[in-house]
Every structure is written in C-alpha cells, then in structure tokens.
Amino acid sequence: MAKNVFILGAGTSVVAGAPLMSNFLDKARLLGLVNRSEDNIDMVFRAIEELRVAHFKSYIDLDNIESVFGAIEMSRILKRFGVYSKEDIEKLSNATKRLIVLTLENSIKFEVSGSGAKPFVPHADFVKMIVELGGRGRMNEVAVITFNYDILIDYACYYQRVPIEYCLAEAQYVNSLKYLKLHGSLNWATCKKCGSIVPWHFSDFFSKYHFSIWPGETKSVHIDIGSKIGNMEHCAQKVSGEPFIVPPTWNKSEYHKFLSNVWSQAAKELSDAENIFIIGFSLPETDMFFKYLFALGSIGSGHIERFWVFNPDNSGGVENRYRELIGTGIQRRFKYLTLPFREALPKIKSELRLK
C-alpha cells in the first residue's frame, strides 16, 4: 500500500481554467450554455429558477453546482420534482451531467506544442514528483485520490508515459499509478453489454481523434473526450453516450456497485499512509462521504508522519473543519498551509527531500 497519499480537490484544476464548484454555474453562463436546448441543458437553468421560488420553504445553495446536482439526483430517487414527470426528471439528470461535461471541456484550453498539446505546468510537475517518489518499481508506494471529474492529471500522465490504474476492477498493472477518482471521470463510460464502468485511455482516444493544428495559427485546444465518449467501444459495441460521473453528495448508494472497488482501494491507501497531502480540497461541511471514508479508511497499521493541507483560504473555516476531522493522535502532525497548487509542490518536494 501507499506510503504517500495525495488527495486532490477542485483547487488543483483552477490553474487550468476549470471553475470551482461555487462558481461553476457562473462559468457555464459565461460560456453561453444557459439557453442551449441541445441535450436539454436549458432545462437545468429553468429548474434552478423554479427552485429559487421554493426558497421560502427551504434553502438550497443554487449557486453551487454540487447542491444543484445533488438536489436533482435526489429527485430521481424520490421520483418527485414539482410538476416534472419521471421522464422529465431523468432528462434533467442527464442534462446536468452534460452541463458539467461541457463546462469543464470548454473552460480548459491546453497549450499547443508542435502537433500536440502540453499538459499544464503544475500537473506535469505533480506527475514528475509522483514518478520520483515511485521510481525504481516502487509506484505502489504512491496513490492519488481525487474528487475531480476532469482529465488534467490523466493527460499529464499520458503525456509523460506514466501508466494509470483506476482500480475500477481489481488492479491489473503492478507498476502503475493508482489514480482513484471517487466521483467518476469525463473519460469513463458504462458498457451497455456487460454493465461495467470502463475508461477511455488517451492512447485509444488519440488513435481515433487527432488535433487539427496548423503551425502559427492554433495556440490552444480543447480535449473533448467526454463529449465524444459515446464513440468508444467495449464488448464489441459502443458504450453509453455520456461519461460516468457521480453527484458529490452523501447519498451514493445507487453508484456503489460501480465504484465500490475504487472507494475500497482509497480506504486501503489511507489505512497504510505515512504522509497524507491534501491539495485544493476545502472539505465542505456537507461532504459526509469523505468524513466517513477518512474515519474508516484511516483505521490501520499506518503511522502518519504528516497530514498537510494546502488551501489558499486563510479565513480559518477550512482549517477548523480539518482540525475537527482528525483525531488527537495526529494533531501534532497536522499543518495547514495557505498555498495554491503550484506553490504546494516545491514545499512537498523539499520536505520529502526530492530534487
């Protein structure tokens, strides 16, 4: 199991242009997705306005995509959302996922290099650091856990030829980076035949699609693997037409059978970790899932040397939530540093005596 576990939140994607959960809908509006009738995305914004009317009875943070996504997914379970029919609720759920895909894909632009695209510097540096930690066949000593849907780290690994093990099933590759995406990913889809969740690796994606890059003309490109994922094949047929992403709410029972191996592996990594570095994750008060995952996952023989949190928020709220999360046994190992992703990496490398 991993000695060094990295936990990445949305703050690690901001440098690439991706929005935080709190301004996700604002970014979608800026991208002109409000009135998009394709894929019923306009339904999402109409539903938000209808929820605003209900504020005199209850409160939902309708400026936060997590809250909106969670409310819509709960409506699927309850089969109730105002005057919406079951069919409309299902359309609304799919439209919310499509909105997330389009917002992320259109927000993130990769810089062109030659005939391809370069990963963003912090993500490339992060992967280089991982390789140094897991060098000489010791990749099993490193694990990365993330709440992000995007493919920024995935692409940085592909670019630097670092194999990834998502642990959707039993681990297949011995010397691969265990990259555990707790909420799904833009490059994961559901096989219509066998029902399993399967990743579309970039080596397969780029064998089918290529960048249309002309020297001196194109300076940046989008990688729309999520929008094209319906063209991926598994079991000799095309997969479902949308990426497999999970609402970031406490109730994930519907997705348990698909992601239980990922969540279980994350708990195992936490149980043996000596160093836990959390970057760009603000630990929302409503995220009971991670609190239980950490509480149960950290039960084990591992002796934690460092529990460091990197987050630019210096208001004290995030730091206090982490202090309430950890037990008294590791309080002395805890550090809260108000540094963004880019500045966190040199600090970690220095502490671990890496180059």
PDB file of C-alpha atoms in Angstrom, residues 35-296:
ATOM      1  CA  ASN A  35     -30.169  28.692 -23.488  1.00  0.00           C
ATOM      2  CA  ARG A  36     -28.648  25.606 -25.071  1.00  0.00           C
ATOM      3  CA  SER A  37     -31.577  23.380 -25.986  1.00  0.00           C
ATOM      4  CA  GLU A  38     -29.343  20.580 -27.251  1.00  0.00           C
ATOM      5  CA  ASP A  39     -29.241  17.794 -24.648  1.00  0.00           C
ATOM      6  CA  ASN A  40     -31.937  19.732 -22.705  1.00  0.00           C
ATOM      7  CA  ILE A  41     -29.307  21.798 -20.882  1.00  0.00           C
ATOM      8  CA  ASP A  42     -31.673  24.779 -20.756  1.00  0.00           C
ATOM      9  CA  MET A  43     -33.861  22.601 -18.508  1.00  0.00           C
ATOM     10  CA  VAL A  44     -31.211  22.802 -15.788  1.00  0.00           C
ATOM     11  CA  PHE A  45     -31.325  26.588 -15.579  1.00  0.00           C
ATOM     12  CA  ARG A  46     -35.131  26.596 -15.684  1.00  0.00           C
ATOM     13  CA  ALA A  47     -35.134  24.079 -12.826  1.00  0.00           C
ATOM     14  CA  ILE A  48     -32.773  26.309 -10.823  1.00  0.00           C
ATOM     15  CA  GLU A  49     -35.155  29.245 -11.209  1.00  0.00           C
ATOM     16  CA  GLU A  50     -38.055  27.062 -10.108  1.00  0.00           C
ATOM     17  CA  LEU A  51     -36.085  26.008  -7.037  1.00  0.00           C
ATOM     18  CA  ARG A  52     -35.471  29.658  -6.201  1.00  0.00           C
ATOM     19  CA  VAL A  53     -39.229  30.119  -5.893  1.00  0.00           C
ATOM     20  CA  ALA A  54     -39.259  27.400  -3.220  1.00  0.00           C
ATOM     21  CA  HIS A  55     -36.781  29.281  -1.008  1.00  0.00           C
ATOM     22  CA  PHE A  56     -39.474  30.499   1.333  1.00  0.00           C
ATOM     23  CA  LYS A  57     -39.986  26.846   2.385  1.00  0.00           C
ATOM     24  CA  SER A  58     -36.412  25.541   2.293  1.00  0.00           C
ATOM     25  CA  TYR A  59     -32.877  26.595   1.404  1.00  0.00           C
ATOM     26  CA  ILE A  60     -30.558  25.119  -1.227  1.00  0.00           C
ATOM     27  CA  ASP A  61     -27.383  26.842  -2.394  1.00  0.00           C
ATOM     28  CA  LEU A  62     -28.448  27.281  -6.005  1.00  0.00           C
ATOM     29  CA  ASP A  63     -25.198  28.988  -6.978  1.00  0.00           C
ATOM     30  CA  ASN A  64     -23.253  25.800  -6.242  1.00  0.00           C
ATOM     31  CA  ILE A  65     -23.301  23.014  -8.839  1.00  0.00           C
ATOM     32  CA  GLU A  66     -22.811  20.394  -6.098  1.00  0.00           C
ATOM     33  CA  SER A  67     -26.045  21.448  -4.406  1.00  0.00           C
ATOM     34  CA  VAL A  68     -27.979  21.621  -7.677  1.00  0.00           C
ATOM     35  CA  PHE A  69     -26.643  18.263  -8.923  1.00  0.00           C
ATOM     36  CA  GLY A  70     -27.398  16.682  -5.548  1.00  0.00           C
ATOM     37  CA  ALA A  71     -30.948  18.040  -5.459  1.00  0.00           C
ATOM     38  CA  ILE A  72     -31.679  16.804  -8.981  1.00  0.00           C
ATOM     39  CA  GLU A  73     -30.236  13.359  -8.246  1.00  0.00           C
ATOM     40  CA  MET A  74     -32.314  13.158  -5.071  1.00  0.00           C
ATOM     41  CA  SER A  75     -35.392  13.993  -7.155  1.00  0.00           C
ATOM     42  CA  ARG A  76     -34.608  10.888  -9.244  1.00  0.00           C
ATOM     43  CA  ILE A  77     -34.672   8.757  -6.105  1.00  0.00           C
ATOM     44  CA  LEU A  78     -37.862  10.361  -4.784  1.00  0.00           C
ATOM     45  CA  LYS A  79     -39.388  10.467  -8.276  1.00  0.00           C
ATOM     46  CA  ARG A  80     -40.611  13.947  -7.459  1.00  0.00           C
ATOM     47  CA  PHE A  81     -39.639  17.421  -8.665  1.00  0.00           C
ATOM     48  CA  GLY A  82     -42.558  19.833  -8.782  1.00  0.00           C
ATOM     49  CA  VAL A  83     -44.702  19.167 -11.836  1.00  0.00           C
ATOM     50  CA  TYR A  84     -41.937  17.289 -13.681  1.00  0.00           C
ATOM     51  CA  SER A  85     -42.778  13.777 -14.872  1.00  0.00           C
ATOM     52  CA  LYS A  86     -40.422  10.838 -14.227  1.00  0.00           C
ATOM     53  CA  GLU A  87     -39.249  11.094 -17.825  1.00  0.00           C
ATOM     54  CA  ASP A  88     -38.534  14.810 -17.445  1.00  0.00           C
ATOM     55  CA  ILE A  89     -36.643  14.219 -14.197  1.00  0.00           C
ATOM     56  CA  GLU A  90     -34.463  11.684 -15.987  1.00  0.00           C
ATOM     57  CA  LYS A  91     -33.843  14.172 -18.794  1.00  0.00           C
ATOM     58  CA  LEU A  92     -32.964  16.805 -16.197  1.00  0.00           C
ATOM     59  CA  SER A  93     -30.434  14.493 -14.547  1.00  0.00           C
ATOM     60  CA  ASN A  94     -28.748  13.707 -17.858  1.00  0.00           C
ATOM     61  CA  ALA A  95     -28.782  17.397 -18.807  1.00  0.00           C
ATOM     62  CA  THR A  96     -26.996  18.288 -15.550  1.00  0.00           C
ATOM     63  CA  LYS A  97     -24.237  15.813 -16.310  1.00  0.00           C
ATOM     64  CA  ARG A  98     -23.970  17.149 -19.837  1.00  0.00           C
ATOM     65  CA  LEU A  99     -23.714  20.689 -18.465  1.00  0.00           C
ATOM     66  CA  ILE A 100     -20.820  19.606 -16.231  1.00  0.00           C
ATOM     67  CA  VAL A 101     -19.037  17.950 -19.161  1.00  0.00           C
ATOM     68  CA  LEU A 102     -19.391  20.933 -21.489  1.00  0.00           C
ATOM     69  CA  THR A 103     -18.414  23.488 -18.852  1.00  0.00           C
ATOM     70  CA  LEU A 104     -15.225  21.623 -17.964  1.00  0.00           C
ATOM     71  CA  GLU A 105     -14.258  20.876 -21.566  1.00  0.00           C
ATOM     72  CA  ASN A 106     -14.830  24.442 -22.738  1.00  0.00           C
ATOM     73  CA  SER A 107     -13.142  26.031 -19.729  1.00  0.00           C
ATOM     74  CA  ILE A 108      -9.884  24.124 -20.068  1.00  0.00           C
ATOM     75  CA  LYS A 109      -7.619  25.001 -23.005  1.00  0.00           C
ATOM     76  CA  PHE A 110      -4.366  23.120 -23.484  1.00  0.00           C
ATOM     77  CA  GLU A 111      -1.417  24.978 -24.949  1.00  0.00           C
ATOM     78  CA  VAL A 112      -0.258  23.718 -28.329  1.00  0.00           C
ATOM     79  CA  SER A 113       3.234  22.270 -28.620  1.00  0.00           C
ATOM     80  CA  GLY A 114       4.288  21.057 -32.065  1.00  0.00           C
ATOM     81  CA  SER A 115       1.498  18.824 -33.344  1.00  0.00           C
ATOM     82  CA  GLY A 116       0.035  18.130 -29.917  1.00  0.00           C
ATOM     83  CA  ALA A 117      -0.985  19.733 -26.642  1.00  0.00           C
ATOM     84  CA  LYS A 118       1.054  20.149 -23.489  1.00  0.00           C
ATOM     85  CA  PRO A 119      -0.283  19.439 -20.003  1.00  0.00           C
ATOM     86  CA  PHE A 120      -0.400  22.405 -17.662  1.00  0.00           C
ATOM     87  CA  VAL A 121       2.866  23.006 -15.818  1.00  0.00           C
ATOM     88  CA  PRO A 122       1.633  22.273 -12.256  1.00  0.00           C
ATOM     89  CA  HIS A 123       0.020  18.996 -13.332  1.00  0.00           C
ATOM     90  CA  ALA A 124       3.128  17.973 -15.279  1.00  0.00           C
ATOM     91  CA  ASP A 125       5.294  18.843 -12.263  1.00  0.00           C
ATOM     92  CA  PHE A 126       2.973  16.886  -9.995  1.00  0.00           C
ATOM     93  CA  VAL A 127       3.307  13.784 -12.165  1.00  0.00           C
ATOM     94  CA  LYS A 128       7.098  14.189 -12.257  1.00  0.00           C
ATOM     95  CA  MET A 129       7.087  14.305  -8.471  1.00  0.00           C
ATOM     96  CA  ILE A 130       4.958  11.155  -8.338  1.00  0.00           C
ATOM     97  CA  VAL A 131       7.385   9.379 -10.671  1.00  0.00           C
ATOM     98  CA  GLU A 132      10.315  10.359  -8.469  1.00  0.00           C
ATOM     99  CA  LEU A 133       8.517   9.081  -5.365  1.00  0.00           C
ATOM    100  CA  GLY A 134       7.557   5.844  -7.100  1.00  0.00           C
ATOM    101  CA  GLY A 135      10.795   5.316  -9.004  1.00  0.00           C
ATOM    102  CA  ARG A 136      12.587   2.000  -9.460  1.00  0.00           C
ATOM    103  CA  GLY A 137       9.441  -0.106  -9.358  1.00  0.00           C
ATOM    104  CA  ARG A 138       8.002   1.476  -6.193  1.00  0.00           C
ATOM    105  CA  MET A 139       4.918   3.051  -7.762  1.00  0.00           C
ATOM    106  CA  ASN A 140       2.785   1.067  -5.309  1.00  0.00           C
ATOM    107  CA  GLU A 141       4.111   3.387  -2.590  1.00  0.00           C
ATOM    108  CA  VAL A 142       2.176   6.322  -4.068  1.00  0.00           C
ATOM    109  CA  ALA A 143      -1.563   6.830  -4.551  1.00  0.00           C
ATOM    110  CA  VAL A 144      -3.648   9.777  -5.698  1.00  0.00           C
ATOM    111  CA  ILE A 145      -7.258  10.247  -4.616  1.00  0.00           C
ATOM    112  CA  THR A 146      -9.362  12.913  -6.296  1.00  0.00           C
ATOM    113  CA  PHE A 147     -12.874  14.333  -6.276  1.00  0.00           C
ATOM    114  CA  ASN A 148     -12.404  15.930  -9.711  1.00  0.00           C
ATOM    115  CA  TYR A 149     -14.150  14.859 -12.908  1.00  0.00           C
ATOM    116  CA  ASP A 150     -11.616  16.482 -15.224  1.00  0.00           C
ATOM    117  CA  ILE A 151      -8.754  14.751 -17.031  1.00  0.00           C
ATOM    118  CA  LEU A 152      -5.873  17.126 -16.216  1.00  0.00           C
ATOM    119  CA  ILE A 153      -3.785  14.637 -14.237  1.00  0.00           C
ATOM    120  CA  ASP A 154      -4.813  11.809 -16.570  1.00  0.00           C
ATOM    121  CA  TYR A 155      -3.494  13.738 -19.568  1.00  0.00           C
ATOM    122  CA  ALA A 156      -0.285  14.735 -17.782  1.00  0.00           C
ATOM    123  CA  CYS A 157       0.328  11.033 -17.084  1.00  0.00           C
ATOM    124  CA  TYR A 158      -0.366  10.119 -20.704  1.00  0.00           C
ATOM    125  CA  TYR A 159       1.957  12.877 -21.943  1.00  0.00           C
ATOM    126  CA  GLN A 160       4.775  11.637 -19.697  1.00  0.00           C
ATOM    127  CA  ARG A 161       4.031   7.966 -20.381  1.00  0.00           C
ATOM    128  CA  VAL A 162       3.086   7.135 -16.817  1.00  0.00           C
ATOM    129  CA  PRO A 163       0.579   4.243 -16.760  1.00  0.00           C
ATOM    130  CA  ILE A 164      -2.582   4.750 -14.687  1.00  0.00           C
ATOM    131  CA  GLU A 165      -4.517   2.190 -12.681  1.00  0.00           C
ATOM    132  CA  TYR A 166      -8.018   3.499 -11.928  1.00  0.00           C
ATOM    133  CA  CYS A 167      -8.877   0.429  -9.797  1.00  0.00           C
ATOM    134  CA  LEU A 168     -12.370   0.164 -11.278  1.00  0.00           C
ATOM    135  CA  ALA A 169     -11.812  -3.559 -11.006  1.00  0.00           C
ATOM    136  CA  GLU A 170      -9.017  -5.498  -9.353  1.00  0.00           C
ATOM    137  CA  ALA A 171      -5.652  -3.865 -10.038  1.00  0.00           C
ATOM    138  CA  GLN A 172      -4.115  -5.194 -13.245  1.00  0.00           C
ATOM    139  CA  TYR A 173      -0.855  -3.273 -13.537  1.00  0.00           C
ATOM    140  CA  VAL A 174       1.846  -3.682 -10.919  1.00  0.00           C
ATOM    141  CA  ASN A 175       3.926  -0.566 -11.535  1.00  0.00           C
ATOM    142  CA  SER A 176       1.183   1.928 -12.372  1.00  0.00           C
ATOM    143  CA  LEU A 177      -0.048   4.997 -10.546  1.00  0.00           C
ATOM    144  CA  LYS A 178      -3.171   4.235  -8.564  1.00  0.00           C
ATOM    145  CA  TYR A 179      -5.383   7.165  -9.507  1.00  0.00           C
ATOM    146  CA  LEU A 180      -8.649   6.879  -7.595  1.00  0.00           C
ATOM    147  CA  LYS A 181     -11.393   9.159  -8.931  1.00  0.00           C
ATOM    148  CA  LEU A 182     -14.100   8.935  -6.275  1.00  0.00           C
ATOM    149  CA  HIS A 183     -16.766  10.769  -8.283  1.00  0.00           C
ATOM    150  CA  GLY A 184     -16.132   9.302 -11.736  1.00  0.00           C
ATOM    151  CA  SER A 185     -14.439  10.904 -14.712  1.00  0.00           C
ATOM    152  CA  LEU A 186     -15.007  12.527 -18.086  1.00  0.00           C
ATOM    153  CA  ASN A 187     -13.234   9.572 -19.730  1.00  0.00           C
ATOM    154  CA  TRP A 188     -15.256   6.807 -18.041  1.00  0.00           C
ATOM    155  CA  ALA A 189     -18.394   5.276 -19.537  1.00  0.00           C
ATOM    156  CA  THR A 190     -20.832   2.435 -18.922  1.00  0.00           C
ATOM    157  CA  CYS A 191     -20.687  -0.607 -21.180  1.00  0.00           C
ATOM    158  CA  LYS A 192     -24.165  -1.355 -22.469  1.00  0.00           C
ATOM    159  CA  LYS A 193     -23.468  -5.083 -22.683  1.00  0.00           C
ATOM    160  CA  CYS A 194     -21.545  -6.061 -19.542  1.00  0.00           C
ATOM    161  CA  GLY A 195     -22.628  -3.086 -17.417  1.00  0.00           C
ATOM    162  CA  SER A 196     -19.132  -2.318 -16.154  1.00  0.00           C
ATOM    163  CA  ILE A 197     -17.513   1.115 -15.973  1.00  0.00           C
ATOM    164  CA  VAL A 198     -14.670   1.328 -18.458  1.00  0.00           C
ATOM    165  CA  PRO A 199     -12.079   4.074 -19.028  1.00  0.00           C
ATOM    166  CA  TRP A 200     -11.218   5.502 -22.408  1.00  0.00           C
ATOM    167  CA  HIS A 201      -7.454   5.824 -22.210  1.00  0.00           C
ATOM    168  CA  PHE A 202      -5.848   8.631 -24.177  1.00  0.00           C
ATOM    169  CA  SER A 203      -3.794   6.214 -26.258  1.00  0.00           C
ATOM    170  CA  ASP A 204      -7.074   4.785 -27.584  1.00  0.00           C
ATOM    171  CA  PHE A 205      -8.782   8.170 -27.849  1.00  0.00           C
ATOM    172  CA  PHE A 206      -5.981   9.702 -29.917  1.00  0.00           C
ATOM    173  CA  SER A 207      -5.842   6.677 -32.194  1.00  0.00           C
ATOM    174  CA  LYS A 208      -9.346   7.711 -33.245  1.00  0.00           C
ATOM    175  CA  TYR A 209      -9.204  11.516 -32.974  1.00  0.00           C
ATOM    176  CA  HIS A 210      -6.423  13.958 -33.784  1.00  0.00           C
ATOM    177  CA  PHE A 211      -5.907  17.657 -33.167  1.00  0.00           C
ATOM    178  CA  SER A 212      -6.366  19.892 -36.205  1.00  0.00           C
ATOM    179  CA  ILE A 213      -3.335  22.050 -35.503  1.00  0.00           C
ATOM    180  CA  TRP A 214      -1.741  24.339 -38.061  1.00  0.00           C
ATOM    181  CA  PRO A 215       1.628  25.909 -37.254  1.00  0.00           C
ATOM    182  CA  GLY A 216       1.336  29.566 -36.281  1.00  0.00           C
ATOM    183  CA  GLU A 217      -2.455  29.508 -36.148  1.00  0.00           C
ATOM    184  CA  THR A 218      -3.717  27.445 -33.243  1.00  0.00           C
ATOM    185  CA  LYS A 219      -2.349  28.319 -29.814  1.00  0.00           C
ATOM    186  CA  SER A 220      -4.679  26.261 -27.647  1.00  0.00           C
ATOM    187  CA  VAL A 221      -7.066  23.315 -27.953  1.00  0.00           C
ATOM    188  CA  HIS A 222      -9.848  21.645 -26.018  1.00  0.00           C
ATOM    189  CA  ILE A 223      -9.745  17.917 -25.346  1.00  0.00           C
ATOM    190  CA  ASP A 224     -13.394  16.866 -25.639  1.00  0.00           C
ATOM    191  CA  ILE A 225     -13.038  13.235 -24.635  1.00  0.00           C
ATOM    192  CA  GLY A 226     -16.226  13.419 -22.553  1.00  0.00           C
ATOM    193  CA  SER A 227     -18.328  14.733 -25.434  1.00  0.00           C
ATOM    194  CA  LYS A 228     -17.015  12.034 -27.761  1.00  0.00           C
ATOM    195  CA  ILE A 229     -17.129   9.145 -25.321  1.00  0.00           C
ATOM    196  CA  GLY A 230     -20.233   7.667 -26.955  1.00  0.00           C
ATOM    197  CA  ASN A 231     -17.927   6.574 -29.800  1.00  0.00           C
ATOM    198  CA  MET A 232     -15.820   4.406 -27.512  1.00  0.00           C
ATOM    199  CA  GLU A 233     -16.347   0.664 -27.888  1.00  0.00           C
ATOM    200  CA  HIS A 234     -16.410  -2.118 -25.317  1.00  0.00           C
ATOM    201  CA  CYS A 235     -17.666  -5.690 -25.707  1.00  0.00           C
ATOM    202  CA  ALA A 236     -17.702  -5.074 -29.477  1.00  0.00           C
ATOM    203  CA  GLN A 237     -20.264  -2.286 -29.284  1.00  0.00           C
ATOM    204  CA  LYS A 238     -20.493   1.392 -28.426  1.00  0.00           C
ATOM    205  CA  VAL A 239     -20.774   2.393 -24.770  1.00  0.00           C
ATOM    206  CA  SER A 240     -23.412   4.690 -23.256  1.00  0.00           C
ATOM    207  CA  GLY A 241     -23.328   8.192 -24.670  1.00  0.00           C
ATOM    208  CA  GLU A 242     -22.375  10.079 -21.513  1.00  0.00           C
ATOM    209  CA  PRO A 243     -19.432   9.989 -19.101  1.00  0.00           C
ATOM    210  CA  PHE A 244     -19.894   8.216 -15.794  1.00  0.00           C
ATOM    211  CA  ILE A 245     -19.908  10.946 -13.141  1.00  0.00           C
ATOM    212  CA  VAL A 246     -21.366  10.781  -9.658  1.00  0.00           C
ATOM    213  CA  PRO A 247     -23.089  13.606  -7.746  1.00  0.00           C
ATOM    214  CA  PRO A 248     -20.868  14.883  -4.923  1.00  0.00           C
ATOM    215  CA  THR A 249     -23.444  14.190  -2.204  1.00  0.00           C
ATOM    216  CA  TRP A 250     -23.514  11.840   0.768  1.00  0.00           C
ATOM    217  CA  ASN A 251     -26.055   9.535  -0.874  1.00  0.00           C
ATOM    218  CA  LYS A 252     -24.090   7.471  -3.406  1.00  0.00           C
ATOM    219  CA  SER A 253     -25.915   4.174  -2.863  1.00  0.00           C
ATOM    220  CA  GLU A 254     -27.045   3.999  -6.497  1.00  0.00           C
ATOM    221  CA  TYR A 255     -23.418   4.057  -7.645  1.00  0.00           C
ATOM    222  CA  HIS A 256     -21.984   1.726  -5.019  1.00  0.00           C
ATOM    223  CA  LYS A 257     -21.887  -1.370  -7.211  1.00  0.00           C
ATOM    224  CA  PHE A 258     -19.900   0.515  -9.859  1.00  0.00           C
ATOM    225  CA  LEU A 259     -17.407   2.361  -7.670  1.00  0.00           C
ATOM    226  CA  SER A 260     -17.103   0.152  -4.594  1.00  0.00           C
ATOM    227  CA  ASN A 261     -13.686  -1.096  -5.694  1.00  0.00           C
ATOM    228  CA  VAL A 262     -12.403   2.458  -6.179  1.00  0.00           C
ATOM    229  CA  TRP A 263     -13.707   3.541  -2.768  1.00  0.00           C
ATOM    230  CA  SER A 264     -12.376   0.387  -1.116  1.00  0.00           C
ATOM    231  CA  GLN A 265      -8.936   0.933  -2.619  1.00  0.00           C
ATOM    232  CA  ALA A 266      -8.953   4.541  -1.416  1.00  0.00           C
ATOM    233  CA  ALA A 267      -9.687   3.340   2.122  1.00  0.00           C
ATOM    234  CA  LYS A 268      -6.819   0.836   1.912  1.00  0.00           C
ATOM    235  CA  GLU A 269      -4.376   3.503   0.798  1.00  0.00           C
ATOM    236  CA  LEU A 270      -5.403   5.781   3.645  1.00  0.00           C
ATOM    237  CA  SER A 271      -5.022   2.979   6.184  1.00  0.00           C
ATOM    238  CA  ASP A 272      -1.317   2.472   5.439  1.00  0.00           C
ATOM    239  CA  ALA A 273      -0.359   6.046   4.599  1.00  0.00           C
ATOM    240  CA  GLU A 274       2.595   7.667   6.316  1.00  0.00           C
ATOM    241  CA  ASN A 275       2.143  11.011   4.576  1.00  0.00           C
ATOM    242  CA  ILE A 276      -1.200  12.492   3.531  1.00  0.00           C
ATOM    243  CA  PHE A 277      -1.091  15.662   1.447  1.00  0.00           C
ATOM    244  CA  ILE A 278      -4.442  17.305   0.661  1.00  0.00           C
ATOM    245  CA  ILE A 279      -4.374  19.986  -2.027  1.00  0.00           C
ATOM    246  CA  GLY A 280      -7.203  22.264  -3.129  1.00  0.00           C
ATOM    247  CA  PHE A 281      -9.987  20.471  -1.254  1.00  0.00           C
ATOM    248  CA  SER A 282     -11.954  22.700   1.121  1.00  0.00           C
ATOM    249  CA  LEU A 283     -13.748  19.834   2.913  1.00  0.00           C
ATOM    250  CA  PRO A 284     -17.323  21.113   2.545  1.00  0.00           C
ATOM    251  CA  GLU A 285     -19.388  20.702   5.694  1.00  0.00           C
ATOM    252  CA  THR A 286     -21.953  18.693   3.739  1.00  0.00           C
ATOM    253  CA  ASP A 287     -19.407  16.140   2.489  1.00  0.00           C
ATOM    254  CA  MET A 288     -20.151  13.342   4.936  1.00  0.00           C
ATOM    255  CA  PHE A 289     -18.883  10.786   2.406  1.00  0.00           C
ATOM    256  CA  PHE A 290     -15.262  11.877   2.724  1.00  0.00           C
ATOM    257  CA  LYS A 291     -15.521  12.200   6.511  1.00  0.00           C
ATOM    258  CA  TYR A 292     -16.633   8.581   6.824  1.00  0.00           C
ATOM    259  CA  LEU A 293     -14.143   7.432   4.183  1.00  0.00           C
ATOM    260  CA  PHE A 294     -11.300   9.046   6.119  1.00  0.00           C
ATOM    261  CA  ALA A 295     -12.523   7.870   9.524  1.00  0.00           C
ATOM    262  CA  LEU A 296     -12.927   4.244   8.444  1.00  0.00           C
TER     263      LEU A 296
END
